[in-house]
PDB file of C-alpha atoms in Angstrom:
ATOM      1  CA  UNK F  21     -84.407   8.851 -56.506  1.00 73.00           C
ATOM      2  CA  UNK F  22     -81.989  10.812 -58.559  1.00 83.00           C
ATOM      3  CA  UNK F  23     -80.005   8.394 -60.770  1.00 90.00           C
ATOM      4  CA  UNK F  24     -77.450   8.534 -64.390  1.00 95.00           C
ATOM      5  CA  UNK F  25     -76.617   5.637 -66.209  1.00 95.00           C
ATOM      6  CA  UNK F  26     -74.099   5.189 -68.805  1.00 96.00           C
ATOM      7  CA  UNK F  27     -74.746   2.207 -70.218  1.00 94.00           C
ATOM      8  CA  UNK F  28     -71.878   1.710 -71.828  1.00 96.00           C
ATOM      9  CA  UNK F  29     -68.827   0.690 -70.753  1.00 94.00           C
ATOM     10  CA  UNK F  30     -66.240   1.209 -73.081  1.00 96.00           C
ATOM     11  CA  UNK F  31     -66.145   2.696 -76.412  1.00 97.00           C
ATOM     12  CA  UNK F  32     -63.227   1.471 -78.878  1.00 97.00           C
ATOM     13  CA  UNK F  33     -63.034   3.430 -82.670  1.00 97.00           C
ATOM     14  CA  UNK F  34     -60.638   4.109 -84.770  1.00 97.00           C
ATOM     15  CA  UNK F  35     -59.576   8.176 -85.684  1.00 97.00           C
ATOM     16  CA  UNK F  36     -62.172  10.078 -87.495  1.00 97.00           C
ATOM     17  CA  UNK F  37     -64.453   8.440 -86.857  1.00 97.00           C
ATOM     18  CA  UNK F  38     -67.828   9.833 -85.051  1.00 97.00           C
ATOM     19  CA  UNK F  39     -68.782   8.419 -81.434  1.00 97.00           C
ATOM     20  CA  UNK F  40     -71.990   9.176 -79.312  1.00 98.00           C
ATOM     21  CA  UNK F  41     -72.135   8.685 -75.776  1.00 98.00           C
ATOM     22  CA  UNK F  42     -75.334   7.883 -73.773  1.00 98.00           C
ATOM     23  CA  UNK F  43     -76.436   9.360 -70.722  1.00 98.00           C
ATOM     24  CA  UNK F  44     -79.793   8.604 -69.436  1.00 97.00           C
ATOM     25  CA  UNK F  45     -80.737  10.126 -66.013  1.00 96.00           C
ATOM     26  CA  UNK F  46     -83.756   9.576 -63.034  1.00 95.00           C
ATOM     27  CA  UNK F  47     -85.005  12.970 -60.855  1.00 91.00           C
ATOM     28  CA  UNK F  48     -88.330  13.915 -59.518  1.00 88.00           C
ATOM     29  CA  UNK F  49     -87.601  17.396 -60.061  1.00 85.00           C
ATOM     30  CA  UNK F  50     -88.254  19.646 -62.520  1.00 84.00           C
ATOM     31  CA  UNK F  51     -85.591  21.924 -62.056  1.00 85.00           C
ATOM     32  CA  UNK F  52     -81.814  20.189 -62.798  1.00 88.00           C
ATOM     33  CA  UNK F  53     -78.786  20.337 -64.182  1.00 88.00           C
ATOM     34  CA  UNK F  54     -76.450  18.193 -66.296  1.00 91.00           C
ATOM     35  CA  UNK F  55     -73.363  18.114 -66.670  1.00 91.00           C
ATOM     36  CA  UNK F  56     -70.513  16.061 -68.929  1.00 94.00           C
ATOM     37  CA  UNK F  57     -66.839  15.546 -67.554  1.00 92.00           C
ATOM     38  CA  UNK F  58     -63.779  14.765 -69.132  1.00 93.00           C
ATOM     39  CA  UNK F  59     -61.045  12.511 -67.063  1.00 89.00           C
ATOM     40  CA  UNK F  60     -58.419  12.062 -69.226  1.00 88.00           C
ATOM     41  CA  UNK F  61     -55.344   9.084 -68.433  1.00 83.00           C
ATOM     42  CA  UNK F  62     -53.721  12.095 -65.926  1.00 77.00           C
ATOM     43  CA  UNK F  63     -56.532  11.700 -64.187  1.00 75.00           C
ATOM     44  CA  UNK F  64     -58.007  15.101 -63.305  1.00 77.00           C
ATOM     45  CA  UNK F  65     -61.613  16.186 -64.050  1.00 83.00           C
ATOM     46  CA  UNK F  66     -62.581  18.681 -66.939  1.00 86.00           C
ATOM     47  CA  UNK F  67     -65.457  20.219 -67.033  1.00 86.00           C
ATOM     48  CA  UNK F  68     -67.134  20.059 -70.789  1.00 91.00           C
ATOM     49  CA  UNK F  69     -70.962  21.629 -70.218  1.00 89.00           C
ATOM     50  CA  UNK F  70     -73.418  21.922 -68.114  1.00 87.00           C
ATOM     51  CA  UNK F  71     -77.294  21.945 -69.239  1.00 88.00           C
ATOM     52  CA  UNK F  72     -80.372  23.127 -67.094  1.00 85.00           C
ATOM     53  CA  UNK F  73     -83.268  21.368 -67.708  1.00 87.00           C
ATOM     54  CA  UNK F  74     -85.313  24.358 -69.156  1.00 86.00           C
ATOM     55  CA  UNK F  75     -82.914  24.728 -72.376  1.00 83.00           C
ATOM     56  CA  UNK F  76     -83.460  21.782 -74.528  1.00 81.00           C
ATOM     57  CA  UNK F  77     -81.857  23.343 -77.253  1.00 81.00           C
ATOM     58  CA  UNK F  78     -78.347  20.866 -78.637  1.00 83.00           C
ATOM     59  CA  UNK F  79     -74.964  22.539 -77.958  1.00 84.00           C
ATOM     60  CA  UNK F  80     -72.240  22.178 -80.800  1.00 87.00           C
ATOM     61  CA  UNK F  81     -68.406  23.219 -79.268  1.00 88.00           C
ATOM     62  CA  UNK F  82     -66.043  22.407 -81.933  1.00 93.00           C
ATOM     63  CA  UNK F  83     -66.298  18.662 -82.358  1.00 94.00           C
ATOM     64  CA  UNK F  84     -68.687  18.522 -79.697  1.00 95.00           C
ATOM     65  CA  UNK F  85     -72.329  18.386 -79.599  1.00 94.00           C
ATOM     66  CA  UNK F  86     -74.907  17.490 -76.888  1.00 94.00           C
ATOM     67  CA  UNK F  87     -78.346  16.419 -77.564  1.00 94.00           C
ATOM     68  CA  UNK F  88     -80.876  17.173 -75.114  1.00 94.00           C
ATOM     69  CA  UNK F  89     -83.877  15.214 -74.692  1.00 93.00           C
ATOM     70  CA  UNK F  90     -86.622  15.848 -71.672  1.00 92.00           C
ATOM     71  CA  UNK F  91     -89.024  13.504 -73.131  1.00 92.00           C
ATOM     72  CA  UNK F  92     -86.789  10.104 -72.971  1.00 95.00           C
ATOM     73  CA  UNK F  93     -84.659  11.699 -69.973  1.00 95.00           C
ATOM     74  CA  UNK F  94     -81.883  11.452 -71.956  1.00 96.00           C
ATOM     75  CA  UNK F  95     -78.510  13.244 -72.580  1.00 96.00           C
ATOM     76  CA  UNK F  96     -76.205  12.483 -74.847  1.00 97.00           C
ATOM     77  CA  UNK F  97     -72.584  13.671 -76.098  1.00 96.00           C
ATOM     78  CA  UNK F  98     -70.805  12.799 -79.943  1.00 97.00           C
ATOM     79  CA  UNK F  99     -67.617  13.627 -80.972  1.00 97.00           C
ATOM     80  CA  UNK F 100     -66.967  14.122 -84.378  1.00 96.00           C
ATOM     81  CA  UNK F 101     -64.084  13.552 -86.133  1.00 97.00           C
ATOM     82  CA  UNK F 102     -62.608  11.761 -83.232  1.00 97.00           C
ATOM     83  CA  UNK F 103     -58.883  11.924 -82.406  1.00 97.00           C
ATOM     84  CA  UNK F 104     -56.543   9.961 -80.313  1.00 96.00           C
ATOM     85  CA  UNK F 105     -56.434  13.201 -77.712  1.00 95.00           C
ATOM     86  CA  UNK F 106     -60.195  12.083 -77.193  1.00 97.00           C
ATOM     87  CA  UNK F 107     -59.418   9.059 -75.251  1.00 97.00           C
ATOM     88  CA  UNK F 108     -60.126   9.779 -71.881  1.00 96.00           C
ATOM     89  CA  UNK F 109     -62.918   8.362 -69.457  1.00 94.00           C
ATOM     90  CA  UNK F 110     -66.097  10.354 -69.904  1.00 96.00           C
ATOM     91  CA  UNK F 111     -68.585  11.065 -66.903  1.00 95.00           C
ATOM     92  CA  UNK F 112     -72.061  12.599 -67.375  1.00 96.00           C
ATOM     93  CA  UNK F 113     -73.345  13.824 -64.341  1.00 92.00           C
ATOM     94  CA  UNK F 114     -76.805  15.545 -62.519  1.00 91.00           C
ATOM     95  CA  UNK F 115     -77.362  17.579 -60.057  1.00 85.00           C
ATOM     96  CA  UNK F 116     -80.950  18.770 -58.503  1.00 72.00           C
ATOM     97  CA  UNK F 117     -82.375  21.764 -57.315  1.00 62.00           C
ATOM     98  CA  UNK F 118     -81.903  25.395 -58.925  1.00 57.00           C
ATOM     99  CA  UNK F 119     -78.993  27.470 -59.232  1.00 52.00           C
ATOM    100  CA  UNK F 120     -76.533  25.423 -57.152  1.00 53.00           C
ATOM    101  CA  UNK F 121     -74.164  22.787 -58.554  1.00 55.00           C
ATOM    102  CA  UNK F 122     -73.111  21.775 -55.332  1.00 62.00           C
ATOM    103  CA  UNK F 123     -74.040  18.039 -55.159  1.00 75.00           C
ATOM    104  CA  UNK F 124     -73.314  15.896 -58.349  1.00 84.00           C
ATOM    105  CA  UNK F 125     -74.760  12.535 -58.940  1.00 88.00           C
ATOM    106  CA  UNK F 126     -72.139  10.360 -61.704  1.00 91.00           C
ATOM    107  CA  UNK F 127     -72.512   7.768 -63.775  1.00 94.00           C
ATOM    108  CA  UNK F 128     -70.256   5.199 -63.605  1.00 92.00           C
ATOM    109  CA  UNK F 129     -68.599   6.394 -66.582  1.00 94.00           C
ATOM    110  CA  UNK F 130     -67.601   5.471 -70.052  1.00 96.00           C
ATOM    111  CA  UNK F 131     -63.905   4.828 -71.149  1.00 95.00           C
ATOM    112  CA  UNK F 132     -63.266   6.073 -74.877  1.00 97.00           C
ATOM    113  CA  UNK F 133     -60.441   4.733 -76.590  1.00 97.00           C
ATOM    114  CA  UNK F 134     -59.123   6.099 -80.571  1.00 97.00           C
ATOM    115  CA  UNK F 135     -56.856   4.082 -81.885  1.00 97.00           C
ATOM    116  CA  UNK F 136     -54.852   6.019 -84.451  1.00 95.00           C
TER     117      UNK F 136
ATOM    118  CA  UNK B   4     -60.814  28.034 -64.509  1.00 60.00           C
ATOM    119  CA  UNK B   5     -59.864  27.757 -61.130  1.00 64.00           C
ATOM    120  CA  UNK B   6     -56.693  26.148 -60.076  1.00 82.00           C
ATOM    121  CA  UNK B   7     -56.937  23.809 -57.378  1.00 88.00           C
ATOM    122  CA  UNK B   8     -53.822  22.385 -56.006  1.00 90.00           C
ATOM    123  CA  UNK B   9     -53.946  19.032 -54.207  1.00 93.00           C
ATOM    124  CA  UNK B  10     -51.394  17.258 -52.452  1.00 94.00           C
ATOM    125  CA  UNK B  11     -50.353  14.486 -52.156  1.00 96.00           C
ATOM    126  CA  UNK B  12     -50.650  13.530 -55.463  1.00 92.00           C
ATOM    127  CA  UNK B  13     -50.157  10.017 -54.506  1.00 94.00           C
ATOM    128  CA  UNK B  14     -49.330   7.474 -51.526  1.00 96.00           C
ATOM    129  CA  UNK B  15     -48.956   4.018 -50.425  1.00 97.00           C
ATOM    130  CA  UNK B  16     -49.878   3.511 -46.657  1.00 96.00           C
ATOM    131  CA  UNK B  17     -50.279   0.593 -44.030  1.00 96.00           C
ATOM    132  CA  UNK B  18     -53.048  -0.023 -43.253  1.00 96.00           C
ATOM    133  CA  UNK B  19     -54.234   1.563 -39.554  1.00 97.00           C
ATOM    134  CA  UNK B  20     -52.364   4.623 -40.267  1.00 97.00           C
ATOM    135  CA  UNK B  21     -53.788   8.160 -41.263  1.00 97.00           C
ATOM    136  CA  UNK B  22     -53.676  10.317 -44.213  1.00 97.00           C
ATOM    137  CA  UNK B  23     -53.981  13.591 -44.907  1.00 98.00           C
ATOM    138  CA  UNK B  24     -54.719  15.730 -47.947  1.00 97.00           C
ATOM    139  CA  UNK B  25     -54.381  19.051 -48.815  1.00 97.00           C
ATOM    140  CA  UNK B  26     -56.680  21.181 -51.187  1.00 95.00           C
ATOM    141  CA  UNK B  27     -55.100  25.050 -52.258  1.00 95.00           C
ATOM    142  CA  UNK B  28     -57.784  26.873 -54.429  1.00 93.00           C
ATOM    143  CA  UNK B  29     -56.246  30.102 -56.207  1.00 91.00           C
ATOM    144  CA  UNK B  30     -59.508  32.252 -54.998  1.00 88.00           C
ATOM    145  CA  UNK B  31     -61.613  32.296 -51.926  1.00 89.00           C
ATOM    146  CA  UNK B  32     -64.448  30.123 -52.371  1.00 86.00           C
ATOM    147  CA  UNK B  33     -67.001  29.427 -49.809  1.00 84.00           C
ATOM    148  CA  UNK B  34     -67.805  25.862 -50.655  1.00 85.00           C
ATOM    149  CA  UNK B  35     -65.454  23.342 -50.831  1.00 90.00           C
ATOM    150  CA  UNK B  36     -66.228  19.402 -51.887  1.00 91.00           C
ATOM    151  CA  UNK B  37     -64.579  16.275 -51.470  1.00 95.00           C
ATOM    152  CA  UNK B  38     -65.566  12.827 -53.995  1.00 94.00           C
ATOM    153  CA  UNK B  39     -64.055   9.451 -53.592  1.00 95.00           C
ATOM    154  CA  UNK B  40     -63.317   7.159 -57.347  1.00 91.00           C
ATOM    155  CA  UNK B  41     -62.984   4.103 -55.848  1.00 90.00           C
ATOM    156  CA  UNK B  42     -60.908   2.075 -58.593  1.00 84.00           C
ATOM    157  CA  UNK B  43     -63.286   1.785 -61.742  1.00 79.00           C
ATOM    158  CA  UNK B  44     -66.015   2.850 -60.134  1.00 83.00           C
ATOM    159  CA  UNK B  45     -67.659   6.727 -60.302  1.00 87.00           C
ATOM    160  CA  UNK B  46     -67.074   9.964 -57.933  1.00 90.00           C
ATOM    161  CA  UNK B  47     -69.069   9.654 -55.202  1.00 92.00           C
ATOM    162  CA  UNK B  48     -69.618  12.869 -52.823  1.00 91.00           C
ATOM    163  CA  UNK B  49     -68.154  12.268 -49.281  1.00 95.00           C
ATOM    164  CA  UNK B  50     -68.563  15.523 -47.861  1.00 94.00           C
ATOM    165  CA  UNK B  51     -69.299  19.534 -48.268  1.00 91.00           C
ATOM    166  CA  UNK B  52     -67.048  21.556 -46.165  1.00 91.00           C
ATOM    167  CA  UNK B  53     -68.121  25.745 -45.017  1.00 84.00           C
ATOM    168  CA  UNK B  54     -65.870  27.725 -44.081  1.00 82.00           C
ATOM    169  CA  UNK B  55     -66.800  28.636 -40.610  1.00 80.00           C
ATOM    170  CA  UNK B  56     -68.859  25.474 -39.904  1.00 82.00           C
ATOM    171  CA  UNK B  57     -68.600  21.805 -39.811  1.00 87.00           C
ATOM    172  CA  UNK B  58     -68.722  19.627 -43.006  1.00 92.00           C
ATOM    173  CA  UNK B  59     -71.593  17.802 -44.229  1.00 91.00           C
ATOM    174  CA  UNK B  60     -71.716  14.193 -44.973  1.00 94.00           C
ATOM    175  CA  UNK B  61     -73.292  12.402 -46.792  1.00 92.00           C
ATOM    176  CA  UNK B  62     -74.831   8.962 -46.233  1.00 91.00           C
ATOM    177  CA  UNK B  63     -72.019   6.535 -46.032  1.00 93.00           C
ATOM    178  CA  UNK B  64     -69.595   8.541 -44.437  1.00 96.00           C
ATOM    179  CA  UNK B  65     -68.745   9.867 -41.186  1.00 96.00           C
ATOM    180  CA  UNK B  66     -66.471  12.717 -39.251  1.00 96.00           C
ATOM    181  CA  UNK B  67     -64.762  10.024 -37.401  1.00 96.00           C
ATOM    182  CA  UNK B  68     -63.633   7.964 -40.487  1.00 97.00           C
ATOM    183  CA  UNK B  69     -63.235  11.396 -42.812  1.00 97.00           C
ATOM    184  CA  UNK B  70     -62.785  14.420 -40.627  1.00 96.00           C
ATOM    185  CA  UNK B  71     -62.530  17.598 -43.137  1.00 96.00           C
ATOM    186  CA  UNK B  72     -60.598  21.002 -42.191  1.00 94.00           C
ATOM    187  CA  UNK B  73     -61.652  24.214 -43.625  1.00 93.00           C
ATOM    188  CA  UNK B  74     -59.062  26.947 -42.042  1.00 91.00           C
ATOM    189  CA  UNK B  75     -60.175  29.952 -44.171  1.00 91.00           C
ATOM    190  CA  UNK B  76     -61.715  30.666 -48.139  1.00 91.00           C
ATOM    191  CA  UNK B  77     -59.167  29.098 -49.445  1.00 93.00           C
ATOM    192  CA  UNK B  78     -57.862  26.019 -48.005  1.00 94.00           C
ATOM    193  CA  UNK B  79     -59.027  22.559 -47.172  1.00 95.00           C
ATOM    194  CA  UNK B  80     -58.003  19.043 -45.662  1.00 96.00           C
ATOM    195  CA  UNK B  81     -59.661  15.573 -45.983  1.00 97.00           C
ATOM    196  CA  UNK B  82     -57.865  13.020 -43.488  1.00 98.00           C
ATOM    197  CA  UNK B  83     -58.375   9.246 -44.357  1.00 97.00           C
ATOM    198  CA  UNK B  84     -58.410   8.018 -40.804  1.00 97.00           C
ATOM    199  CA  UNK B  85     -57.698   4.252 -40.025  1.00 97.00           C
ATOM    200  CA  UNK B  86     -57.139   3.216 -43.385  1.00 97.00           C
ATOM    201  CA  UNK B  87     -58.080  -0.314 -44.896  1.00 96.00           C
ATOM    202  CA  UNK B  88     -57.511  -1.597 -48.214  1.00 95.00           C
ATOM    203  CA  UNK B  89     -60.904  -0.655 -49.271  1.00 94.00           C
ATOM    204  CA  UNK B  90     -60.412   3.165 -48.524  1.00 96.00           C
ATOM    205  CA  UNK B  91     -57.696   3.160 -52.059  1.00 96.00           C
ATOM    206  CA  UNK B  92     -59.259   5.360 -54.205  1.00 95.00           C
ATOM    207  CA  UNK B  93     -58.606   8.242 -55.583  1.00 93.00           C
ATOM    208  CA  UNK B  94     -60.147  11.108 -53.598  1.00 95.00           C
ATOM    209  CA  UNK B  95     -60.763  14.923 -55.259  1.00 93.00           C
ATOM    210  CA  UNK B  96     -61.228  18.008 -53.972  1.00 93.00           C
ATOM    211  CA  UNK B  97     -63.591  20.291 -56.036  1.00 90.00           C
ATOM    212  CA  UNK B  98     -65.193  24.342 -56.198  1.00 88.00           C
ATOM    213  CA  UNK B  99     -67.615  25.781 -57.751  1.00 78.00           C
ATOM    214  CA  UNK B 100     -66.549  28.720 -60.351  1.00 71.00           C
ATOM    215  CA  UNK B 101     -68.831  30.601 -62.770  1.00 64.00           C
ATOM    216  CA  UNK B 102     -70.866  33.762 -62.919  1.00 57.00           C
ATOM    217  CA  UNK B 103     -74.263  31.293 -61.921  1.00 55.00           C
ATOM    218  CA  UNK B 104     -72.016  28.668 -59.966  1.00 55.00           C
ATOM    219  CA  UNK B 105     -72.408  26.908 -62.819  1.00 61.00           C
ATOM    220  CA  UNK B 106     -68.676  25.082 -63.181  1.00 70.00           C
ATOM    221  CA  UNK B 107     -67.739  22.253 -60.967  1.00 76.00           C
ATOM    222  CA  UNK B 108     -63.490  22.198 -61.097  1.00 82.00           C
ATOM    223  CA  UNK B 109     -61.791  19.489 -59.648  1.00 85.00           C
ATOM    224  CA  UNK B 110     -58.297  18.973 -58.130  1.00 85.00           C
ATOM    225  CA  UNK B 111     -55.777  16.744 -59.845  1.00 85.00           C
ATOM    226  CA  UNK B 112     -56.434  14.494 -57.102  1.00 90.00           C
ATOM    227  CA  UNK B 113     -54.784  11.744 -54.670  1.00 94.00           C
ATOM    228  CA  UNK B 114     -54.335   8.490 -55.106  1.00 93.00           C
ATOM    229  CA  UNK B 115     -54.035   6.333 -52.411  1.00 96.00           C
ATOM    230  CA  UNK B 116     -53.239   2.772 -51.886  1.00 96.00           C
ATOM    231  CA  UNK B 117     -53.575   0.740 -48.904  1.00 96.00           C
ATOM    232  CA  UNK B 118     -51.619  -1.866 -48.370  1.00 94.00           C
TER     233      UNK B 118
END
């Protein structure tokens, strides 16, 4: 069964200072897509990237980068140069099947906090 | 981006009652989505609603509990029907955007509480 865990809970560092987030996710298919969300203390959902599981090539956005990895079914996000802006709850997400997005599987989430 | 405009943002009700919740997407759209984030926890997908058709559920949750509106390419309601305590969460409307579909936007979404 389809499945994302982010192990961690909570994430506490101080400005500038680097972070990685770890997303691990569970499918049968071969064909998927993953996703990262930002929900910052407002609450609403912002989309960050989405990755299909034939491009295992790393993103970089700005401070962002995503590292892709089939072989340990992994997926996870850094932030460099953190700032207090970053603090937010992040959610890494799946979904199955090609060329549709329609039904997202979360993880549970992990809460970032920069302290300044 | 799309702009999705939910309402209400919040509300406190008794329990029994009924809410309803509104969804306003700037651009037609033919599928609309609903999640629950019960308090700490992750979105979870309650239903899928078609314009034209009746929403699909997923496992957990029922047209009785959750019945789902879809009026026209734009619009959408989610009623909380006989609320309990354990229906406060917040609750999101979403759409898909992007030249592939590839975007997921969400609403600002409503939280309830259920007293």
């Amino acid at each position: 069964a389809q499945k994302v865990t982010q192990a961690q809970t909570e994430i506490s560092v101080v400005e500038k200072e680097d972070v990685t987030l770890d997303c691990v996710y569970e499918t049968r298919d071969t064909t998927y897509y993953l996703f990262w969300y930002k929900q910052p203390p407002s609450g609403e959902l912002v989309f960050l990237i989405r990755r299909n599981s034939f491009d295992e090539q790393n993103e970089i956005s700005g401070r962002y980068s995503w590292n892709f990895q089939k072989s340990t079914s992994s997926f996870n996000f850094t932030i460099t140069a953190s700032q207090v802006v970053d603090s937010a709850v992040y959610f890494c997400a799946l979904s199955e099947g090609a060329g549709n997005t329609d039904k997202l599987i979360f993880g549970t989430g992990t809460r970032l906090q920069v302290f300044p | 981006s799309a702009v999705i405009s939910q309402k209400p943002s919040r509300d406190i009700c008794q329990r029994g009652t009924s809410l309803t919740i509104q969804c306003q997407v700037d651009s037609q759209v033919t599928m609309m989505f609903w999640y629950r984030q019960q308090p700490g926890q992750s979105l979870t997908l309650i239903a899928t609603a078609n314009q034209g058709s009746e929403a699909t559920y997923e496992s957990g949750f029922v047209i009785d509990k959750f019945p789902i509106s879809r009026p026209n390419l734009t619009f959408s309601t989610l009623t909380v029907s006989n609320m309990s305590p354990e229906d406060s969460s917040i609750y999101l409307c979403s759409v898909i955007r992007g030249l592939g579909g590839e975007k997921l936007f969400f609403g600002s979404g409503t939280q309830l509480s259920v007293l």
